[in-house]
XYZ file of C-alpha atoms in Angstrom:
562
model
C 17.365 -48.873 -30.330
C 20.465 -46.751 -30.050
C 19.144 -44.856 -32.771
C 15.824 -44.158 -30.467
C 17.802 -43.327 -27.680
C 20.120 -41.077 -29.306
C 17.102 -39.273 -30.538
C 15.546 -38.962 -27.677
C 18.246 -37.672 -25.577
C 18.901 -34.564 -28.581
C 15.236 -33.886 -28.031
C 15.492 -33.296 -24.454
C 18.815 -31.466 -24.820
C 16.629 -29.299 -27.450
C 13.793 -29.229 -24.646
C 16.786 -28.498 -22.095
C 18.231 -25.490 -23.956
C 14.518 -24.171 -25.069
C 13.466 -24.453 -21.291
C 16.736 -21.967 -20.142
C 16.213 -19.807 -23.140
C 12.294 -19.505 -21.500
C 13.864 -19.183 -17.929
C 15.914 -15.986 -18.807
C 13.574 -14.224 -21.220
C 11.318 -14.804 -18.063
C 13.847 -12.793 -15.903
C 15.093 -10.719 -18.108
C 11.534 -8.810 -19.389
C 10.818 -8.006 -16.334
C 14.528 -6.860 -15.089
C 14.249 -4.436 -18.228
C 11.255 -3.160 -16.886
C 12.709 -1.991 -13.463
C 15.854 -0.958 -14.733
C 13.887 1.501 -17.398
C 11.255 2.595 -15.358
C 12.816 2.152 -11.495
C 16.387 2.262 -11.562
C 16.485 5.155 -14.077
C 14.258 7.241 -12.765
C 15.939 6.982 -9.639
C 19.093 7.561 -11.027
C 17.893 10.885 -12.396
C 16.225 12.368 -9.696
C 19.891 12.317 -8.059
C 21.707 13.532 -11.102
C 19.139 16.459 -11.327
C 19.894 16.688 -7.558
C 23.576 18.195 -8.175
C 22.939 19.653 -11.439
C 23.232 23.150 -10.624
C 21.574 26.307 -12.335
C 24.399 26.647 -15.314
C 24.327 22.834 -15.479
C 27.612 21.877 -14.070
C 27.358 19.412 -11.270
C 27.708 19.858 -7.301
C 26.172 20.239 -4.553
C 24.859 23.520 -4.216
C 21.473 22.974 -4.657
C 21.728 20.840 -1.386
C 23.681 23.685 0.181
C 20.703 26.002 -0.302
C 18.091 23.831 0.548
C 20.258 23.029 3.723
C 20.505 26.644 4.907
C 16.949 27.014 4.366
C 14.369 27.135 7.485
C 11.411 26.124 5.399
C 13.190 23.011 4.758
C 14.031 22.308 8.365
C 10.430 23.470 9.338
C 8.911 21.148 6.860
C 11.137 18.190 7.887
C 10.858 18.499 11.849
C 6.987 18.851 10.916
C 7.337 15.409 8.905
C 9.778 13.811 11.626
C 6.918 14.814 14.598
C 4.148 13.700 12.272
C 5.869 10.630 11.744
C 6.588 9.670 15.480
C 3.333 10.604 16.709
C 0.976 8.543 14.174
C 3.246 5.809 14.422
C 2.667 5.730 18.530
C -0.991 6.348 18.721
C -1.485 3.849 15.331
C 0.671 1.110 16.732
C -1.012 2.223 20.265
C -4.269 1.406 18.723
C -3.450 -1.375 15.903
C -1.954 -3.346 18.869
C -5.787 -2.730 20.813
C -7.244 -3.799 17.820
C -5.223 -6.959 17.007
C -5.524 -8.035 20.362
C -9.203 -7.819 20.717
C -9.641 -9.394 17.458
C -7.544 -12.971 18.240
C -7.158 -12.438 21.698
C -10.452 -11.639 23.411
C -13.864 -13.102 23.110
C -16.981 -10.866 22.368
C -19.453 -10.325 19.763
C -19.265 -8.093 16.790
C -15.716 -9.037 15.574
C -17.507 -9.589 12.021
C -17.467 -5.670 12.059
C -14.460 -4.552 13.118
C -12.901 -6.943 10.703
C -14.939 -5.410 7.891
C -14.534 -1.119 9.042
C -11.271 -1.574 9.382
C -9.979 -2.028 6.002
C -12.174 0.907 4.733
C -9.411 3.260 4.657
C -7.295 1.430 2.244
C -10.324 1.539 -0.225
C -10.669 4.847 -0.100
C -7.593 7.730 -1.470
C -5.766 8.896 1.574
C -7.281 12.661 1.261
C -10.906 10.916 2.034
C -10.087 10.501 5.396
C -9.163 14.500 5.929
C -12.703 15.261 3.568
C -14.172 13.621 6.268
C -12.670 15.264 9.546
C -13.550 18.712 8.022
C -17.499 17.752 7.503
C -17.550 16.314 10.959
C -14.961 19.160 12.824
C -14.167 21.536 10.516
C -15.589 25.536 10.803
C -19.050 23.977 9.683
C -18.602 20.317 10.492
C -21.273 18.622 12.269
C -19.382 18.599 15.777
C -18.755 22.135 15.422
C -22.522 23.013 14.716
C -23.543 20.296 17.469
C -20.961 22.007 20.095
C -22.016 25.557 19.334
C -17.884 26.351 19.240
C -15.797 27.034 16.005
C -13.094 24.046 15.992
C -9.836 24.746 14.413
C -8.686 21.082 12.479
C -6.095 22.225 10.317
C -2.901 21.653 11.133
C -1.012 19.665 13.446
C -4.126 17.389 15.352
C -5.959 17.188 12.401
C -3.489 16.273 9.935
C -2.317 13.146 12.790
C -5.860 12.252 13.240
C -6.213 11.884 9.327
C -2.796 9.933 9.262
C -3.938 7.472 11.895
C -7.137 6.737 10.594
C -5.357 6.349 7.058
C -2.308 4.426 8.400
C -4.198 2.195 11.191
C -5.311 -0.741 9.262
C -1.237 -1.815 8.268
C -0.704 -1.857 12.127
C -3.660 -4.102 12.505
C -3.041 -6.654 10.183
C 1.412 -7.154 10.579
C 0.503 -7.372 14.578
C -2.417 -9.412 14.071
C -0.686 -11.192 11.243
C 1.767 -12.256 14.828
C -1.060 -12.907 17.521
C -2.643 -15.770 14.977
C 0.985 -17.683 15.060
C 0.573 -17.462 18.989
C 0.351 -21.365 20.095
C -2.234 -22.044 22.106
C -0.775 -24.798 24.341
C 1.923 -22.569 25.453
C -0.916 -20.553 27.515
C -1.841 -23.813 28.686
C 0.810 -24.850 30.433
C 0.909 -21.503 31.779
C -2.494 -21.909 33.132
C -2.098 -24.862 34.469
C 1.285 -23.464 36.262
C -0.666 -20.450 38.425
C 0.094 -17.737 35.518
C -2.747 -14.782 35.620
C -3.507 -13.287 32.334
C -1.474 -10.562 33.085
C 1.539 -12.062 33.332
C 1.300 -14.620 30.374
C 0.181 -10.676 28.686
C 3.498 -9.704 29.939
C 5.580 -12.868 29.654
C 4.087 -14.797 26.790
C 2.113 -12.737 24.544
C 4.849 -8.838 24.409
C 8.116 -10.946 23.873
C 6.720 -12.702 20.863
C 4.833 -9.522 19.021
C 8.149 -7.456 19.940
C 9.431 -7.661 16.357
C 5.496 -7.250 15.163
C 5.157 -4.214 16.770
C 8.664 -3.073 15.712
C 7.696 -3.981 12.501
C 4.249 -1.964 11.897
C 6.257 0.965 13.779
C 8.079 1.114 10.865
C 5.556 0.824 8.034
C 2.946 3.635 9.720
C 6.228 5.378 9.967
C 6.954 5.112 5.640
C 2.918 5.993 5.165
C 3.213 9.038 7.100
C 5.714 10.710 6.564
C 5.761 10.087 2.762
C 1.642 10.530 2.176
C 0.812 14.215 0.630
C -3.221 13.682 0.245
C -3.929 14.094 3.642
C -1.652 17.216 4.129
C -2.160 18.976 0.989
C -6.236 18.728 1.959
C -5.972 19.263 5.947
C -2.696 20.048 6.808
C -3.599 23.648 6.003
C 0.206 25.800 7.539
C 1.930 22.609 8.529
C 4.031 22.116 5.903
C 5.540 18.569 5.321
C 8.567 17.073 3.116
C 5.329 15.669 0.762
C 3.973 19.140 0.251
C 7.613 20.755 0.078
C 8.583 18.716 -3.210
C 5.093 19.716 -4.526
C 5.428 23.238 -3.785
C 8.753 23.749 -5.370
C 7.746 21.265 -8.757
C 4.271 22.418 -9.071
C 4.091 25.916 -7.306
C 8.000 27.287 -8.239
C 8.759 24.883 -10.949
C 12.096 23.836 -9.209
C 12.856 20.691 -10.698
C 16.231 20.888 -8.897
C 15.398 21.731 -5.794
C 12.484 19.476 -5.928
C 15.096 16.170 -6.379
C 16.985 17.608 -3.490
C 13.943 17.353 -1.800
C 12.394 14.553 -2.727
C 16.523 12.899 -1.843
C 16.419 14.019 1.725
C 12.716 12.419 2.230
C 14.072 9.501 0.740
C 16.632 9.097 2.927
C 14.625 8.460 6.313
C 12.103 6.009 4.157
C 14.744 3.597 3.054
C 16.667 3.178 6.742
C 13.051 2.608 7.931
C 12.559 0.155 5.258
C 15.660 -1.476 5.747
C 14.934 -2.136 9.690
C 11.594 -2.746 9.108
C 12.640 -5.940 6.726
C 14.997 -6.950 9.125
C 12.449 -6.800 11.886
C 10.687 -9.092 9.606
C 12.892 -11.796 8.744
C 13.403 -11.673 12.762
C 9.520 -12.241 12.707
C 9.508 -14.885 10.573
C 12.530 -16.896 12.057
C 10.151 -17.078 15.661
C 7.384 -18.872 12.898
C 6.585 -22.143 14.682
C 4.713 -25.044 12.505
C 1.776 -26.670 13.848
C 0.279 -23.839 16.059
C -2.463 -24.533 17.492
C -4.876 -21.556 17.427
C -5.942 -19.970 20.695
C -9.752 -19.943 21.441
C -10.120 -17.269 23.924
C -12.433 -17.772 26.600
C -14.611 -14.373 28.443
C -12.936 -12.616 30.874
C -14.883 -9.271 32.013
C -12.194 -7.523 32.918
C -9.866 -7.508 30.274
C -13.066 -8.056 27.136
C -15.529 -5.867 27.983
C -12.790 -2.768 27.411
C -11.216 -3.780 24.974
C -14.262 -4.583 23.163
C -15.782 -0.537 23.824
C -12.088 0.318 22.715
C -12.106 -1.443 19.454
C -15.747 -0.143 18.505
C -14.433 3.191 19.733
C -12.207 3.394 16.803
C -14.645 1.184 14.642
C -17.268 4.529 15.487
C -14.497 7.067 14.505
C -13.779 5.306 10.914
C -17.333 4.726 10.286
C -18.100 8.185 11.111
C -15.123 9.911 8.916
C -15.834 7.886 6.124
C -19.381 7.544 6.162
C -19.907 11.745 6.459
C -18.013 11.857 3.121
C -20.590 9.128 1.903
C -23.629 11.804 3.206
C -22.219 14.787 2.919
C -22.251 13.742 -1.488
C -25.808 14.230 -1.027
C -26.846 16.654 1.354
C -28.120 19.556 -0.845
C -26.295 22.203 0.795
C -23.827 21.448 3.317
C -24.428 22.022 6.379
C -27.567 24.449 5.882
C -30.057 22.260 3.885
C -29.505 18.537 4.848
C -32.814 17.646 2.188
C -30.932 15.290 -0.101
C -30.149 15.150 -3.579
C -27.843 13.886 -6.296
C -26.877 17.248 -7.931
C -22.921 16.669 -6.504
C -22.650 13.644 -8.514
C -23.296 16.211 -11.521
C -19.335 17.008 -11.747
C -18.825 20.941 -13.143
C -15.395 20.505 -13.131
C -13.939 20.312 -16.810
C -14.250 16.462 -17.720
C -16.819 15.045 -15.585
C -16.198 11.445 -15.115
C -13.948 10.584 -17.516
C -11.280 10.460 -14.924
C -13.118 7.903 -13.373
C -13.506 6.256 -16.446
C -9.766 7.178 -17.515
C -8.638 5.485 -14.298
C -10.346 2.465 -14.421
C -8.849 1.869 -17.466
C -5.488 2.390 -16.187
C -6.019 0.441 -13.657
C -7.383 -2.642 -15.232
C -4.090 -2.437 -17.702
C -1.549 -1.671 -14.464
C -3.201 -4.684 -12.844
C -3.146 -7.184 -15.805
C 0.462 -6.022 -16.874
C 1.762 -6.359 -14.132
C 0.289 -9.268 -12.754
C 1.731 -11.286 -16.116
C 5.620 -9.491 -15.102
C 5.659 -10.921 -11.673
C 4.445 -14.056 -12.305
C 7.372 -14.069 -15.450
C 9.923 -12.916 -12.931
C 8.796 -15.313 -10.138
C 8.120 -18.492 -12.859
C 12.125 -17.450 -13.851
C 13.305 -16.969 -10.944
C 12.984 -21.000 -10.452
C 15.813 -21.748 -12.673
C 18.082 -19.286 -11.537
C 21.311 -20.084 -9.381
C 20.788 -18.808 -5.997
C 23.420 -15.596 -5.955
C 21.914 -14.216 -9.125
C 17.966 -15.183 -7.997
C 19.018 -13.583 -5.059
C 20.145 -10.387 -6.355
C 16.975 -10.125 -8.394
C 14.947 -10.710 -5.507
C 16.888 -7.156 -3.712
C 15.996 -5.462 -6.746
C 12.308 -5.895 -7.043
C 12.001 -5.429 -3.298
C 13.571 -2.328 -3.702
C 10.345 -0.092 -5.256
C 8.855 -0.065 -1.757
C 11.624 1.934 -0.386
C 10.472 4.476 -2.366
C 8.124 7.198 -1.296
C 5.435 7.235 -4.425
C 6.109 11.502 -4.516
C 9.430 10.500 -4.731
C 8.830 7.917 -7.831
C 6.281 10.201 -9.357
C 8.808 13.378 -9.151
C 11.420 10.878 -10.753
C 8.939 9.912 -13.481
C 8.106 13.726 -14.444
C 11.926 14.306 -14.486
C 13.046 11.247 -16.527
C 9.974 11.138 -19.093
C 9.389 15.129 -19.730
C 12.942 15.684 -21.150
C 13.198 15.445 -25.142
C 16.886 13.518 -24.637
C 15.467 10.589 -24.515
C 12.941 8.545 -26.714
C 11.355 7.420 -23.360
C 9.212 11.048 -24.190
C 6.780 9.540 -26.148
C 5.230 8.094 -22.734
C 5.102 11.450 -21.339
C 1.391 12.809 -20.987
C -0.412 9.042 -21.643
C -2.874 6.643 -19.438
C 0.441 4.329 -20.413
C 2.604 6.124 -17.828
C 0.468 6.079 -15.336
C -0.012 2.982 -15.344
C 3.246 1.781 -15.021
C 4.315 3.946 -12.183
C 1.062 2.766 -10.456
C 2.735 -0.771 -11.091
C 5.772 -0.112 -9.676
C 5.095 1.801 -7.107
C 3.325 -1.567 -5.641
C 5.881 -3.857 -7.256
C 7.324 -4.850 -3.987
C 3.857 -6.176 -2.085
C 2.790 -7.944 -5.688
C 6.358 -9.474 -5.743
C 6.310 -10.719 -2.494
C 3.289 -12.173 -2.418
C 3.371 -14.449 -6.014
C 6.996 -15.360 -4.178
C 4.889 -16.995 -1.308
C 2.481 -19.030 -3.514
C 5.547 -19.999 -5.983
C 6.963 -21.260 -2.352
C 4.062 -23.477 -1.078
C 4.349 -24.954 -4.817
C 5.355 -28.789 -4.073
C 8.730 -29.134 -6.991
C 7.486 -33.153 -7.030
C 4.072 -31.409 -9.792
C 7.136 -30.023 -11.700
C 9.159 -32.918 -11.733
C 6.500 -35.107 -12.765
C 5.495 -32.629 -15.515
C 8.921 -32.404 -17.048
C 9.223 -36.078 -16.791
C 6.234 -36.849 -18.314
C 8.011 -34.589 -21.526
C 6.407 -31.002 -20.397
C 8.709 -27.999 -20.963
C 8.616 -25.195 -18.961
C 6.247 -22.910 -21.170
C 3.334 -25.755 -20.718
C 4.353 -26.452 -17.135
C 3.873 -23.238 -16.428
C 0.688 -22.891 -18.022
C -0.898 -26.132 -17.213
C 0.612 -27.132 -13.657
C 2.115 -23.624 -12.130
C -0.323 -21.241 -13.012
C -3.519 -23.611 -11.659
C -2.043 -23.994 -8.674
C -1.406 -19.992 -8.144
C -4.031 -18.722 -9.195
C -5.594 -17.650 -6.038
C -2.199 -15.657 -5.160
C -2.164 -14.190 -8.961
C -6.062 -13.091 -8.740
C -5.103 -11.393 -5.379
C -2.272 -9.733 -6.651
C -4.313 -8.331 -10.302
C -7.258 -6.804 -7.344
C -4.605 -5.372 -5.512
C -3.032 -3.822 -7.817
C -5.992 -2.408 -9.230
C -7.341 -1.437 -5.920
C -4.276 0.533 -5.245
C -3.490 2.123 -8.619
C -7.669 3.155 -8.344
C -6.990 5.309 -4.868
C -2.962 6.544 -4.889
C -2.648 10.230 -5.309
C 1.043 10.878 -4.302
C 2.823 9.076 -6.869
C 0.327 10.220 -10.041
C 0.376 14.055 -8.981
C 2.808 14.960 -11.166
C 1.775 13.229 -14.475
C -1.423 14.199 -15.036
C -1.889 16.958 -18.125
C -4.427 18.468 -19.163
C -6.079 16.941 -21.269
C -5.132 13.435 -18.753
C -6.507 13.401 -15.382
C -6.873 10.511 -12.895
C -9.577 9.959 -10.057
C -7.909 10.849 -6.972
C -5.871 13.642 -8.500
C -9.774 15.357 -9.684
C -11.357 14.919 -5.692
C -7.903 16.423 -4.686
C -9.016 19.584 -7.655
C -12.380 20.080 -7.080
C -11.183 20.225 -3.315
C -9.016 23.262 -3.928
C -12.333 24.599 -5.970
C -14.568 24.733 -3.270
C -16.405 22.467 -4.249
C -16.163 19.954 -1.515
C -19.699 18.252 -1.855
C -18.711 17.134 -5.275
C -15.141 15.887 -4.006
C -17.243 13.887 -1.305
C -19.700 12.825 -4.334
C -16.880 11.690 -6.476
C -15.370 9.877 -3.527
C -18.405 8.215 -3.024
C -17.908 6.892 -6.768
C -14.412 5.683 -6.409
C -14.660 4.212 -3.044
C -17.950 2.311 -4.766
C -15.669 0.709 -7.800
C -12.795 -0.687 -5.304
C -15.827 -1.790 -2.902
C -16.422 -4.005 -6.156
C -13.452 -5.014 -6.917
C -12.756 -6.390 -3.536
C -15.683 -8.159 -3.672
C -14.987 -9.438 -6.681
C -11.853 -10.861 -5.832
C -13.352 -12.641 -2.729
C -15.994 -14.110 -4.655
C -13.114 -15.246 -7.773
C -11.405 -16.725 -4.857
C -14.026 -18.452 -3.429
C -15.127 -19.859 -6.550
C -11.466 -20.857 -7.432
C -11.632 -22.743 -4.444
C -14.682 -24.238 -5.026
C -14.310 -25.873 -7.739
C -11.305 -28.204 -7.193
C -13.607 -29.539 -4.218
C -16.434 -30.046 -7.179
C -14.508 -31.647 -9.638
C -13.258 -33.997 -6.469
C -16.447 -35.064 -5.341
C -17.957 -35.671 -9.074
């Protein structure tokens, strides 16, 4: 019997030491990763910032991009841009939000569904749009009889707003749904009018909600370059500058001084906008119950024609794209055809194809990482789990023309064996992975939170190590958060412009980075047609991630009830 026992106890030892082996080669694959392809790159964009023209190192190239007034013009046009979406998004995310969980009339089904268009679509889809609708021969224009100038300043915030409005919607709605019902109630019961609990009850407890989509719209806008390099037409923006002096000059310097100074307002947003957050979340009640708004003329009936107001504009921006693909010849011969969807430009479709591809690999990839770093992440002592967690929260600080900029910079120079990567779908899809490392991070964290430790326990005490309690207990029970993260992933890496601009060759070219070229062509039918085609695969793909999670759902309940 001692025997036994001895034996026993040196195989879980073994079983002990194998399971921490597992735990750090689970942390440390994926730290690797960010440290080569995040912290790196960023580290090199800054070094190339003070490398000056003989290649000593200072600050002169921030000296000269200091004293000059296309800098400053291009930054107050960013800061303006900025502040202005972020009022009139918040303005209307908060009109939105509210008549979604707060007010009671028919159609919500709609709203719900329009308003996540825009992420499904690249950001430049929603300035295609404006100009068929009010550019020189946009339908409005035609319609009006009177030539209506949308470049520029109103047309490049209209464009931002449409792009940047569904984030408002969901963080402030996200707030309204933890609103308890019973609080109203007793409000109610006490004389309140809806006004006041509006002004009492409901603003105090969105404050950090709002605060908190302020922020974000702020980060989309003022780091996005689709929608100004298609409509912003003489408004020049920190997005555009960093292009213009990589692409246009080839001024790698200047560029990472650039690209330094726009990163500069993104990551004091970001930083208030997580602690906004965690203020959020520390307001979180348990056991809410949901409010069931009741009709109230007054206050419904407007913000119901508001809501479908905005509903109209999105349907009509994106769904003139959608027509405009094929109308024969815009806006002279609206007989139809599918000629635009024959793509002149060199390579056809196989950047859609080429894209797909990279997307499917950026999604699976790095769907496997985070759940590695989150599955590790269990064993770790809190200071160092803690530190990890900064560190892959740290990517969304980062403006993706930023990250892209720091790619071309880090993997185009010869000094370094990294090189190889340079000019393949294999780059592109890990930028496209860690440009949305952050969001896929934080939300396997959340599911690897609601996972009850007593499974685990019983699993290790029943002789499971971690590799097969991972498999067979973790992983079920996840699933749902770890299909969500692989769509959204793809979704994202299948419409992002900004941070892939600067790696495409040749002889590699991506989706949105071809609607953005045949754009500049002139031929704008055929962006709108090949628009059409990539909005079409993410339409897919988010449906078939709602029917993967429905099924995922459904058959626990099966295997129940047989």
């Amino acid at each position: 019997m001692t025997a036994a026992s001895t034996n026993a106890t040196a195989k879980r030892g073994m079983r002990l030491d194998s399971d921490k082996v597992l735990a750090a080669a689970c942390v440390a694959i994926p730290l690797i990763g960010l440290t080569l392809f995040f912290l790196y790159p960023m580290a090199t964009v800054f070094l190339r910032s003070i490398t000056t023209a003989d290649g000593s190192y200072g600050f002169a190239n921030y000296t000269e991009v200091l004293a000059s007034k296309g800098f400053w013009r291009a930054t107050q046009n960013s800061m303006a841009m900025g502040v202005a979406t972020t009022i009139v998004s918040v303005f209307l995310g908060f009109i939105i939000a509210h008549g979604l969980h707060r007010c009671a009339f028919r159609g919500k089904w709609m709203i719900r569904g329009v308003i996540v268009l825009p992420l499904l679509a690249p950001s430049l889809v929603q300035a295609l749009g404006l100009i068929f609708l009010l550019g020189r021969n946009g339908l409005v224009s035609r319609a009006i009889g009177t030539e209506v100038d949308i470049y520029g300043f109103w047309g490049l915030l209209i464009a931002n707003t449409l792009y940047a409005l569904p984030q408002a919607v969901m963080i402030i709605g996200a707030s309204l749904v933890l609103l308890d019902a019973r609080t109203y109630e007793a409000a109610e019961v006490m004389g309140a009018k809806p006004s006041r609990q509006f002004r009492d009850l409901t603003l105090p407890a969105i404050f950090f909600a709002l605060l908190n989509s302020a922020f974000v719209v702020f980060i989309i806008t003022i780091t996005d370059f689709g929608n100004a390099a298609v409509i912003g037409g003489d408004y020049s923006v920190l997005a555009t500058e960093i292009y213009t002096q990589v692409i246009g000059l080839r001024n790698f310097n200047m560029g990472a001084v650039v690209g330094i100074m726009l990163l500069l307002p993104t990551v004091i947003s970001y930083v208030i906008e997580r602690q906004s957050m965690k203020r959020q979340q520390g307001r979180h009640a348990t056991n809410v119950q949901r409010f069931v708004p009741s009709f109230y003329a007054k206050r419904d009936i407007p913000m119901a024609a508001a809501c479908f107001a905005v509903v109209a504009m999105i349907l009509a921006v994106i769904g003139v794209v959608i027509y405009a693909s094929f109308v024969k010849l815009w806006p002279y011969n609206q007989s139809l055809t599918f000629k635009h969807f024959d793509i002149t430009l060199a390579g056809g479709y196989d950047s859609l194809w080429i894209t797909i591809a990279i997307s499917l690999g950026a999604a699976a990839g790095g769907t496997f990482l985070i759940f590695l770093m989150a599955l590790g992440l269990r064993r770790l002592s809190g200071g160092i789990s803690q530190m990890v967690q900064v560190l892959a929260a740290m990517p969304a600080a980062v403006p993706g023309i930023v990250l892209g900029l720091a790619y071309i910079l880090t993997f185009n120079s010869t000094s370094t064996p990294l090189y190889l990567l340079y000019g393949t779908a294999a780059l592109i899809g890990i930028i496209n992975f860690y440009h949305y490392h952050t969001q896929a991070f934080l939300t396997v964290m959340t599911g690897f939170r609601q996972f009850p430790m007593a499974l685990e326990e019983a699993a290790t005490t029943l002789g499971a190590g971690l590799g097969r309690t991972a498999v067979n207990v973790i992983a079920p029970f996840v699933a749902p958060m770890l299909v969500a993260v692989f769509f959204f992933l793809f979704m994202r890496s299948m419409v992002t412009l900004s941070a892939v601009v600067f790696l495409t060759t040749a002889k590699l070219d991506v989706a949105a980075v071809t609607i953005m070229r045949l754009d500049d062509a002139g031929l704008t039918s055929q962006a709108a047609a090949f628009s059409t085609c990539v909005m079409a695969v993410v339409c897919l793909a988010l449906g078939g991630m709602k029917l993967a999670i429905i099924l995922m759902t459904w058959a626990p309940q099966t295997s129940k009830e047989g």
